[in-house]
Amino acid sequence: MSTFLEALVLLPVGLVVGLVGSLIGVGGGFFVVPLLMIGYKYPKESATAASLGCVLLSAVSGTMANAKRKRIDYRTAMVLAAGTLPGAWYGRFVIGKLTSQQFSISFGALLLGIAAYVLFVRLKSGKGLVRGAPRELTDSEGQVHRFEANLPLGFAVSLGIGVISSLFGIGGGLILVPFLVIAYGMPPICSAAAAQFTFMFASAMSLAISIAKGQMTPEGWRAIGLLGGGVVVGAQLGVSLAKKLPERLFRTLLVAVIVFVSVTMIRQGIRP
């Protein structure tokens, strides 16, 4: 496939990756990995490494937009980011132990969990389940957000999230965002911003390890380059639309796509 045709496919995918990542903080790597493995026949290590590069671009772009809107509690986010780093190393170790079939089936099952989360979970801020240090954040619109952050617990949870993010080449907001809302009482819009900040570090660590292990190929770099433009634009657009997009329509379309990709990956694992 020519670079031009690849760009016609990968640029729109990158746009969706950035948009989804900044809107709900789950990262859009669950689009990139199946596309590269099934559509372009990338090995699982190379596909996840390229996806991590896209997650990094999305996280950087989304974090810049959220920082401008003052939606990030940096003290909390830095602890969460630190917790993901050891997990990120372990995730790149584990991926080498899985067969392609095991990886595809596991990835498909993970996607079903993501679909269920997007379809059924409606997060609302309020009193958190865990007591912690009181935190207060005033955004650029003057809205005050209050919550309590139990930083040791957040660090421990982030260890596991780092493994999942690094292993599957995705952002781990599927776990982190609900955790921040339910345990800390953090508003969803601030939780998504904290997740983007966290995975800016986690994905950078995972990507560096992938490069050091020789898992990043020239084709992977090209995929990152082609996806990257769409990712950056999509992340900025997602932050702007965070309070405007019709939630029901967005969730329905997203779930339909995720379920389709999930079934495709599971079939790929069962009948390679």
Coordinates of C-alpha atoms in Angstrom, one line a residue, residues 11-20 22-23 54 57-62 65 226-241:
L11 CA -5.1 10.0 9.5
P12 CA -8.9 9.5 10.2
V13 CA -8.1 6.7 12.7
G14 CA -5.6 9.0 14.4
L15 CA -8.4 11.7 14.7
V16 CA -10.6 9.2 16.4
V17 CA -7.8 8.0 18.7
G18 CA -7.2 11.6 19.9
L19 CA -10.8 12.5 20.2
V20 CA -11.8 9.4 22.2
S22 CA -9.4 13.3 25.4
L23 CA -13.2 12.9 25.8
C54 CA 0.0 7.4 19.3
L57 CA 0.9 12.1 21.1
S58 CA -2.7 12.1 22.2
A59 CA -1.8 12.5 25.9
V60 CA 0.6 15.3 25.2
S61 CA -1.9 17.2 23.0
G62 CA -4.7 16.6 25.5
A65 CA -5.3 21.7 26.2
L226 CA 0.7 9.1 9.7
L227 CA -1.5 8.7 12.7
G228 CA 0.1 11.5 14.6
G229 CA -1.4 14.4 12.7
G230 CA -4.9 13.1 13.3
V231 CA -4.2 12.3 17.0
V232 CA -3.0 15.8 17.8
V233 CA -6.1 17.4 16.1
G234 CA -8.5 14.9 17.7
A235 CA -7.2 15.4 21.2
Q236 CA -7.6 19.2 20.9
L237 CA -11.1 18.7 19.5
G238 CA -12.1 16.3 22.2
V239 CA -11.2 18.7 25.0
S240 CA -13.2 21.5 23.3
L241 CA -16.2 19.2 22.9

